[in-house]
Tab-separated table of C-alpha atoms and ligand atoms in Angstrom:
chain	number	residue	atom	x	y	z
A	1	ASP	CA	5.554	20.476	14.630
A	2	LYS	CA	2.379	18.580	15.291
A	3	GLY	CA	0.361	21.462	14.914
A	4	ASN	CA	-2.879	20.768	16.297
A	5	TYR	CA	-2.741	16.970	16.106
A	6	ARG	CA	-1.735	14.986	18.852
A	7	HIS	CA	0.147	12.708	17.333
A	8	PHE	CA	2.681	12.769	13.937
A	9	MET	CA	1.227	9.727	12.996
A	10	LEU	CA	-2.806	11.739	13.034
A	11	LYS	CA	-1.157	14.587	11.411
A	12	GLU	CA	0.260	12.361	8.421
A	13	ILE	CA	-2.777	10.434	7.628
A	14	TYR	CA	-4.660	14.184	7.123
A	15	GLU	CA	-1.909	15.585	5.077
A	16	GLN	CA	-2.070	12.612	2.245
A	17	PRO	CA	-4.137	14.401	0.253
A	18	ILE	CA	-1.625	17.142	-0.236
A	19	VAL	CA	1.223	15.274	-0.368
A	20	VAL	CA	-0.335	12.914	-2.527
A	21	ALA	CA	-0.962	15.303	-4.777
A	22	GLN	CA	2.170	17.276	-4.797
A	23	THR	CA	4.069	13.538	-5.840
A	24	LEU	CA	1.661	13.319	-8.642
A	25	ARG	CA	2.360	16.433	-9.859
A	26	SER	CA	6.043	16.178	-11.073
A	27	TYR	CA	4.614	12.593	-12.841
A	28	LEU	CA	1.163	13.477	-14.459
A	29	ARG	CA	1.458	16.000	-17.772
A	30	PRO	CA	-2.123	16.704	-18.022
A	31	LEU	CA	-1.859	18.955	-20.884
A	32	GLU	CA	-0.706	16.432	-22.835
A	33	GLU	CA	-2.892	13.705	-21.025
A	34	GLN	CA	-0.037	11.884	-20.310
A	35	VAL	CA	1.640	10.081	-16.889
A	36	ALA	CA	5.220	10.935	-17.217
A	37	LEU	CA	8.396	9.554	-15.260
A	38	PRO	CA	12.246	11.612	-15.019
A	39	GLN	CA	14.672	11.429	-17.694
A	40	MET	CA	16.267	8.021	-17.702
A	41	ASP	CA	19.390	6.987	-19.736
A	42	PHE	CA	18.087	3.132	-20.884
A	43	ASP	CA	15.295	2.221	-22.669
A	44	LEU	CA	11.651	1.186	-21.023
A	45	SER	CA	11.019	-0.612	-23.799
A	46	ALA	CA	13.618	-3.118	-24.037
A	47	ILE	CA	12.686	-4.367	-19.832
A	48	GLU	CA	11.382	-7.719	-20.008
A	49	ARG	CA	10.898	-8.546	-16.152
A	50	VAL	CA	10.691	-6.412	-13.190
A	51	VAL	CA	11.709	-7.607	-9.737
A	52	ILE	CA	10.145	-4.928	-6.764
A	53	VAL	CA	12.194	-5.402	-3.620
A	54	ALA	CA	11.507	-3.414	-0.463
A	55	CYS	CA	10.831	-4.028	3.301
A	56	GLY	CA	7.791	-4.326	5.824
A	57	THR	CA	5.039	-1.022	4.268
A	58	ALA	CA	6.777	-0.659	1.001
A	59	SER	CA	7.102	-4.442	0.062
A	60	TYR	CA	2.927	-3.959	0.214
A	61	VAL	CA	3.621	-1.538	-2.742
A	62	GLY	CA	5.520	-3.675	-4.490
A	63	MET	CA	2.933	-6.244	-4.116
A	64	ILE	CA	0.200	-3.856	-5.472
A	65	GLY	CA	3.041	-2.904	-8.579
A	66	LYS	CA	2.749	-6.224	-9.031
A	67	TYR	CA	-0.578	-6.986	-10.199
A	68	TRP	CA	-0.533	-3.530	-11.696
A	69	ILE	CA	2.744	-3.733	-13.740
A	70	GLU	CA	1.486	-7.639	-14.473
A	71	SER	CA	-2.286	-6.459	-15.707
A	72	MET	CA	-1.157	-3.017	-17.630
A	73	ALA	CA	2.155	-3.950	-19.044
A	74	ARG	CA	1.865	-7.756	-19.507
A	75	LEU	CA	5.066	-7.729	-18.350
A	76	PRO	CA	6.055	-10.429	-15.137
A	77	VAL	CA	6.885	-9.129	-11.894
A	78	GLU	CA	8.699	-10.618	-9.058
A	79	VAL	CA	8.279	-9.337	-5.604
A	80	ASP	CA	10.497	-10.050	-2.357
A	81	VAL	CA	11.178	-8.302	0.938
A	82	ALA	CA	14.585	-7.779	0.919
A	83	SER	CA	15.854	-9.569	3.571
A	84	GLU	CA	15.193	-12.785	1.555
A	85	PHE	CA	16.449	-11.435	-1.952
A	86	ARG	CA	20.078	-10.591	-1.284
A	87	TYR	CA	20.620	-13.708	0.023
A	88	ARG	CA	18.751	-16.653	-1.921
A	89	ASP	CA	20.647	-16.147	-5.278
A	90	PRO	CA	18.314	-14.891	-7.081
A	91	VAL	CA	18.179	-15.179	-11.238
A	92	LEU	CA	18.438	-11.939	-12.299
A	93	THR	CA	19.474	-13.009	-16.013
A	94	GLY	CA	17.732	-10.877	-19.138
A	95	LYS	CA	16.422	-7.453	-19.639
A	96	VAL	CA	15.509	-6.863	-15.810
A	97	LEU	CA	14.174	-3.338	-14.218
A	98	GLY	CA	15.219	-4.024	-10.339
A	99	VAL	CA	12.957	-1.932	-8.547
A	100	VAL	CA	13.675	-0.721	-4.955
A	101	VAL	CA	11.133	1.070	-2.637
A	102	SER	CA	11.624	2.457	0.350
A	103	GLN	CA	11.068	5.939	2.670
A	104	SER	CA	14.143	6.572	4.036
A	105	GLY	CA	16.030	5.438	1.815
A	106	GLU	CA	18.352	3.897	4.009
A	107	THR	CA	17.287	0.533	5.200
A	108	ALA	CA	20.056	-1.699	5.441
A	109	ASP	CA	18.624	-5.191	3.508
A	110	THR	CA	16.924	-2.741	1.046
A	111	LEU	CA	20.176	-1.214	0.271
A	112	ALA	CA	21.960	-4.237	0.348
A	113	ALA	CA	19.475	-5.669	-1.851
A	114	LEU	CA	19.873	-3.004	-4.510
A	115	ARG	CA	23.614	-2.974	-4.542
A	116	HIS	CA	23.295	-6.853	-5.379
A	117	MET	CA	21.240	-5.661	-8.417
A	118	LYS	CA	23.361	-3.150	-9.229
A	119	ALA	CA	26.366	-5.305	-8.941
A	120	SER	CA	24.355	-8.345	-10.965
A	121	GLY	CA	24.512	-5.645	-14.394
A	122	VAL	CA	20.736	-4.740	-13.603
A	123	THR	CA	18.997	-1.735	-14.255
A	124	THR	CA	17.569	0.510	-11.467
A	125	ALA	CA	15.170	2.079	-10.083
A	126	GLY	CA	13.839	3.310	-6.764
A	127	ILE	CA	10.848	4.696	-5.550
A	128	ILE	CA	12.749	7.338	-2.244
A	129	ASN	CA	10.905	9.719	-0.273
A	130	VAL	CA	14.202	10.779	1.340
A	131	PRO	CA	16.249	12.707	-1.981
A	132	THR	CA	19.890	12.929	-0.125
A	133	SER	CA	19.738	9.259	1.218
A	134	SER	CA	21.915	6.669	0.263
A	135	MET	CA	19.662	4.504	-2.099
A	136	ALA	CA	18.767	7.598	-3.883
A	137	ARG	CA	22.150	8.295	-4.475
A	138	GLU	CA	22.502	4.601	-6.069
A	139	VAL	CA	19.820	3.901	-8.028
A	140	ASP	CA	19.595	4.074	-12.599
A	141	LEU	CA	16.533	6.132	-12.142
A	142	LEU	CA	15.233	7.963	-9.044
A	143	LEU	CA	11.678	8.265	-8.872
A	144	PRO	CA	10.888	10.130	-6.043
A	145	THR	CA	8.133	10.737	-3.990
A	146	HIS	CA	7.161	14.433	-2.588
A	147	ALA	CA	5.528	13.036	1.342
A	148	GLY	CA	7.859	15.262	3.446
A	149	PRO	CA	9.914	14.350	6.499
A	150	GLU	CA	7.705	11.334	7.659
A	151	ILE	CA	8.055	11.411	11.707
A	152	GLY	CA	5.620	8.565	13.194
A	153	VAL	CA	7.434	5.352	12.507
A	154	ALA	CA	4.097	3.586	11.558
A	155	SER	CA	4.003	4.666	7.934
A	156	THR	CA	1.000	6.640	6.228
A	157	LYS	CA	1.750	9.159	3.888
A	158	ALA	CA	4.877	7.778	2.386
A	159	PHE	CA	2.632	4.290	1.212
A	160	THR	CA	0.270	6.534	-0.109
A	161	CYS	CA	3.259	8.332	-2.243
A	162	GLN	CA	4.951	5.074	-3.173
A	163	LEU	CA	1.618	3.396	-4.700
A	164	ALA	CA	0.838	6.868	-6.506
A	165	VAL	CA	4.523	6.614	-8.254
A	166	MET	CA	4.559	3.195	-8.366
A	167	ALA	CA	0.949	3.704	-10.432
A	168	ALA	CA	3.352	5.672	-12.904
A	169	LEU	CA	5.407	3.540	-13.597
A	170	ALA	CA	3.007	0.762	-14.357
A	171	VAL	CA	1.789	3.569	-16.849
A	172	ASN	CA	5.061	4.028	-18.423
A	173	LEU	CA	6.201	0.663	-18.477
A	174	ALA	CA	2.528	-0.333	-20.243
A	175	ARG	CA	3.282	2.458	-23.021
A	176	ALA	CA	6.579	1.577	-23.730
A	177	LYS	CA	5.420	-2.155	-23.855
A	178	GLY	CA	2.939	-1.008	-26.331
A	179	LYS	CA	-0.112	-1.998	-24.334
A	180	LEU	CA	-1.886	1.434	-23.288
A	181	SER	CA	-3.922	3.337	-25.881
A	182	ALA	CA	-3.527	7.121	-25.802
A	183	SER	CA	-7.632	7.106	-24.772
A	184	GLU	CA	-6.914	4.723	-22.002
A	185	GLU	CA	-3.977	6.852	-20.421
A	186	ARG	CA	-6.199	9.426	-21.069
A	187	ASP	CA	-8.552	7.901	-18.178
A	188	ILE	CA	-5.872	7.014	-16.145
A	189	VAL	CA	-4.565	10.238	-15.927
A	190	HIS	CA	-8.190	11.718	-15.380
A	191	ASN	CA	-8.321	8.956	-12.305
A	192	LEU	CA	-5.335	9.712	-11.005
A	193	THR	CA	-6.057	13.605	-10.819
A	194	GLU	CA	-9.185	12.637	-9.160
A	195	ALA	CA	-7.212	10.466	-6.200
A	196	PRO	CA	-6.553	13.342	-3.657
A	197	ALA	CA	-9.970	14.351	-3.214
A	198	ALA	CA	-11.075	10.156	-2.850
A	199	ILE	CA	-7.940	10.130	-0.327
A	200	ASN	CA	-9.766	13.231	1.485
A	201	ALA	CA	-13.842	11.240	0.789
A	202	ALA	CA	-11.811	8.829	2.921
A	203	LEU	CA	-10.544	10.857	5.736
A	204	MET	CA	-14.368	12.199	6.533
A	205	ARG	CA	-15.157	8.623	7.986
A	206	ASP	CA	-13.149	9.094	10.501
A	207	GLU	CA	-15.461	9.574	13.145
A	208	ALA	CA	-17.001	6.175	12.466
A	209	ILE	CA	-14.421	4.697	11.950
A	210	GLN	CA	-13.557	6.182	16.037
A	211	GLY	CA	-16.413	5.011	16.739
A	212	MET	CA	-15.917	1.335	15.684
A	213	ALA	CA	-12.076	1.283	17.331
A	214	HIS	CA	-13.376	-0.126	20.838
A	215	VAL	CA	-14.461	-3.081	19.375
A	216	ILE	CA	-11.390	-3.873	17.966
A	217	ALA	CA	-9.072	-2.631	20.950
A	218	ALA	CA	-11.147	-5.178	22.817
A	219	ALA	CA	-10.368	-8.537	20.836
A	220	ARG	CA	-6.729	-10.085	20.993
A	221	ASP	CA	-6.712	-11.217	16.866
A	222	VAL	CA	-7.890	-9.529	14.242
A	223	LEU	CA	-7.532	-10.475	10.774
A	224	TYR	CA	-7.831	-8.557	7.624
A	225	LEU	CA	-8.967	-9.876	4.382
A	226	GLY	CA	-8.756	-8.869	0.475
A	227	ARG	CA	-8.244	-9.994	-3.143
A	228	GLY	CA	-6.504	-8.306	-5.875
A	229	PRO	CA	-4.881	-4.822	-5.112
A	230	GLU	CA	-6.641	-5.409	-1.838
A	231	PHE	CA	-4.621	-8.495	-0.527
A	232	PRO	CA	-1.361	-6.817	0.280
A	233	MET	CA	-3.583	-3.597	1.708
A	234	ALA	CA	-5.198	-6.299	3.975
A	235	LEU	CA	-1.418	-7.508	5.269
A	236	GLU	CA	-0.991	-3.393	5.662
A	237	GLY	CA	-3.669	-2.911	7.881
A	238	ALA	CA	-2.596	-5.977	9.992
A	239	LEU	CA	0.847	-4.710	10.168
A	240	LYS	CA	-0.107	-1.458	10.891
A	241	LEU	CA	-2.829	-2.339	13.947
A	242	LYS	CA	-0.206	-4.871	15.247
A	243	GLU	CA	3.360	-1.957	15.408
A	244	ILE	CA	1.063	0.328	16.735
A	245	SER	CA	-1.811	-1.208	19.151
A	246	TYR	CA	0.450	-4.378	19.355
A	247	ILE	CA	-2.805	-6.491	18.647
A	248	HIS	CA	-2.111	-9.750	17.107
A	249	ALA	CA	-3.522	-9.315	13.650
A	250	GLU	CA	-3.037	-10.814	10.043
A	251	GLY	CA	-3.628	-10.570	6.499
A	252	TYR	CA	-5.059	-12.946	3.866
A	253	ALA	CA	-5.997	-13.323	0.502
A	254	SER	CA	-10.108	-13.771	1.191
A	255	GLY	CA	-9.390	-17.058	-1.520
A	256	GLU	CA	-7.216	-18.589	1.306
A	257	MET	CA	-9.562	-18.301	4.579
A	258	LYS	CA	-10.949	-22.170	4.082
A	259	HIS	CA	-7.084	-23.196	3.428
A	260	GLY	CA	-6.378	-22.745	7.234
A	261	PRO	CA	-7.267	-19.488	8.513
A	262	ILE	CA	-10.921	-19.691	9.018
A	263	ALA	CA	-9.755	-22.015	11.831
A	264	LEU	CA	-9.127	-19.254	13.976
A	265	ILE	CA	-13.025	-17.734	13.411
A	266	ASP	CA	-15.044	-17.448	16.610
A	267	ASP	CA	-16.934	-14.342	18.283
A	268	GLN	CA	-13.669	-13.011	19.499
A	269	VAL	CA	-12.381	-12.700	16.042
A	270	PRO	CA	-13.118	-9.200	13.745
A	271	LEU	CA	-12.490	-9.430	10.352
A	272	ILE	CA	-11.829	-6.673	8.462
A	273	VAL	CA	-12.177	-7.017	4.672
A	274	LEU	CA	-11.449	-4.815	2.050
A	275	ALA	CA	-13.524	-5.223	-0.775
A	276	PRO	CA	-14.506	-2.535	-3.305
A	277	ALA	CA	-17.552	-3.407	-5.623
A	278	GLY	CA	-16.020	-5.273	-8.836
A	279	PRO	CA	-16.236	-8.783	-10.658
A	280	LEU	CA	-14.271	-10.764	-7.853
A	281	PHE	CA	-16.653	-8.670	-4.807
A	282	GLU	CA	-19.175	-11.607	-4.660
A	283	LYS	CA	-16.820	-13.995	-3.928
A	284	THR	CA	-15.365	-12.278	-1.450
A	285	VAL	CA	-19.059	-11.450	-0.126
A	286	SER	CA	-19.089	-15.424	0.361
A	287	ASN	CA	-15.754	-15.751	2.059
A	288	MET	CA	-17.436	-13.113	4.034
A	289	HIS	CA	-20.637	-15.223	5.134
A	290	GLU	CA	-18.303	-17.761	5.529
A	291	ALA	CA	-16.899	-16.546	8.428
A	292	MET	CA	-19.882	-14.853	9.953
A	293	ALA	CA	-21.623	-18.343	10.104
A	294	ARG	CA	-18.495	-18.949	12.720
A	295	GLY	CA	-19.589	-15.873	14.514
A	296	ALA	CA	-16.635	-13.549	13.373
A	297	LYS	CA	-17.761	-9.998	13.917
A	298	VAL	CA	-17.045	-8.394	10.129
A	299	VAL	CA	-16.375	-4.558	9.579
A	300	LEU	CA	-16.780	-4.182	5.664
A	301	ILE	CA	-15.286	-1.308	4.147
A	302	SER	CA	-16.279	-0.954	0.227
A	303	ASP	CA	-18.554	1.576	-1.551
A	304	ALA	CA	-21.750	2.379	-1.852
A	305	GLU	CA	-22.557	-0.637	-4.480
A	306	GLY	CA	-20.708	-3.127	-2.404
A	307	LEU	CA	-22.146	-2.045	0.845
A	308	ALA	CA	-26.111	-2.298	-1.014
A	309	GLU	CA	-24.945	-5.591	-2.487
A	310	ALA	CA	-23.340	-7.326	1.040
A	311	GLY	CA	-26.758	-6.464	2.639
A	312	ASP	CA	-26.601	-5.698	6.133
A	313	ASP	CA	-25.195	-8.513	7.929
A	314	ALA	CA	-22.073	-7.001	8.605
A	315	MET	CA	-20.965	-5.674	12.471
A	316	ALA	CA	-20.192	-2.583	10.946
A	317	THR	CA	-19.732	-0.651	7.646
A	318	ILE	CA	-17.267	1.804	6.160
A	319	GLU	CA	-18.136	3.557	2.876
A	320	MET	CA	-15.860	4.382	0.857
A	321	PRO	CA	-16.161	6.530	-2.371
A	322	LYS	CA	-16.703	4.539	-5.796
A	323	VAL	CA	-13.119	4.741	-7.718
A	324	HIS	CA	-11.320	3.604	-10.355
A	325	PRO	CA	-9.074	0.318	-9.366
A	326	LEU	CA	-6.432	1.922	-9.978
A	327	ILE	CA	-6.827	4.448	-7.116
A	328	ALA	CA	-8.697	2.405	-4.824
A	329	PRO	CA	-5.066	1.110	-2.851
A	330	LEU	CA	-4.601	4.371	-1.999
A	331	VAL	CA	-8.173	5.191	-0.972
A	332	TYR	CA	-8.913	2.016	0.878
A	333	ALA	CA	-5.010	2.915	2.479
A	334	VAL	CA	-6.984	5.446	4.910
A	335	PRO	CA	-9.348	3.180	7.104
A	336	VAL	CA	-7.105	1.018	7.929
A	337	GLN	CA	-4.399	3.521	9.067
A	338	LEU	CA	-7.494	5.614	10.909
A	339	LEU	CA	-8.633	2.483	12.435
A	340	ALA	CA	-5.039	1.375	13.592
A	341	TYR	CA	-4.819	4.497	15.218
A	342	HIS	CA	-7.701	5.208	17.024
A	343	VAL	CA	-7.098	1.815	18.697
A	344	ALA	CA	-3.629	2.441	19.885
A	345	VAL	CA	-5.446	5.779	21.202
A	346	LEU	CA	-7.324	3.690	23.084
A	347	LYS	CA	-4.926	1.146	24.355
A	348	GLY	CA	-2.561	3.728	25.166
A	349	THR	CA	0.313	2.883	23.361
A	350	ASP	CA	3.023	5.555	22.553
A	351	VAL	CA	1.445	5.668	18.844
A	352	ASP	CA	4.614	8.054	16.893
A	353	GLN	CA	7.444	5.611	18.807
A	354	PRO	CA	6.074	2.003	19.039
A	355	ARG	CA	8.369	-0.146	21.379
A	356	ASN	CA	10.810	-2.285	19.838
A	357	LEU	CA	10.599	-0.191	16.647
A	358	ALA	CA	12.634	1.694	14.788
A	359	LYS	CA	11.954	4.517	11.483
A	360	SER	CA	14.369	3.229	9.387
A	361	VAL	CA	16.532	0.278	10.048
A	362	THR	CA	20.008	0.483	8.959
A	363	VAL	CA	21.147	-2.325	10.578
A	364	GLU	CA	20.339	-6.121	9.546
B	1	M6R	O1	12.311	3.313	5.424
B	1	M6R	P1	11.958	2.558	4.554
B	1	M6R	O2	10.648	2.648	3.495
B	1	M6R	O3	12.910	1.361	3.788
B	1	M6R	O4	11.048	1.360	5.571
B	1	M6R	C1	10.983	-0.174	5.087
B	1	M6R	C2	10.020	-0.974	6.562
B	1	M6R	O5	10.881	-0.517	7.443
B	1	M6R	C3	8.497	0.044	7.558
B	1	M6R	O6	8.057	0.410	5.994
B	1	M6R	C4	7.898	-0.793	8.426
B	1	M6R	O7	7.216	-1.612	7.966
B	1	M6R	C5	7.206	0.677	8.244
B	1	M6R	N1	7.306	0.983	10.021
B	1	M6R	C6	5.791	0.281	8.808
B	1	M6R	O8	4.741	0.826	9.305
């Protein structure tokens, strides 16, 4: 039931504060000020390496997880799309934790990758939304998301719930590896608790985002830029736009602009920049200015501090709440989802059932 919403996708975007809170509830122990995982029968502190495998939007959760796990737990992390992983004869020696991320738990390539890891003796965990799915039954450790049924083909609420669980996994690996103090964990618990309210604040920008959708809808190509965890978010923004509006879009790491993609820039190409204020903000702004000098129409998505620092040369800005870097991806997901949604509505596409796509890809 879509309720008062025109599409399932919009309803699911708006459900995010609730379902992320619901998901976090099973991972946060507010009294102990700890982030917990379900019981497992293996020793997390023995893990030497993490391999994350998924498809599409779920693979971007893996890429964001790499930034988090490497910086917090100091463990090497490899991320691969399942269709490549399962056929490339990956090296899985040592104490590897294999992690699959999947909304449906039935994606053929991800399931095959999971089976390949298990057959190689790898301990596996799965961040999965459907608890009765094949993957949920086969992983050693099920890390459920509680997003509820996701109907729209474009994944939205499953994605932010997967991020919340990935953050919980990163924190637990960090603690197991002795890289996280109790006070650091307390700070993280506090910030994760604030995530649903921050997502809600991002949703308040809906009207502003809808107001700029016509510029994107008129474009043939759109580029998304981000650094750090916002780089996979740029990939997610581009995928979302392609999927439902059929506009060609690409995401790049901001620093890669001048290694090729800048050749595409002219006054016909909108550039969506995802950049919370922080140590690397200035570098991203300089990439943004290089693109503007070539006529690019820039939409800057940042917080008040970032927007003030960038000045007012962007064609449009979307202000996000100021949040802890760990929850920034959960918050910055909202404007990219809403932008894709409103552009698709303007284009008159079938938002919930875009052409050529299936909700669950159970064949290769
Ligand atoms: O069910 P899964 O999470 O395994 O699905 C993976 C991808 O097929 C999925 O995320 C796809 O990329 C979405 N349509 C993106 O919106």
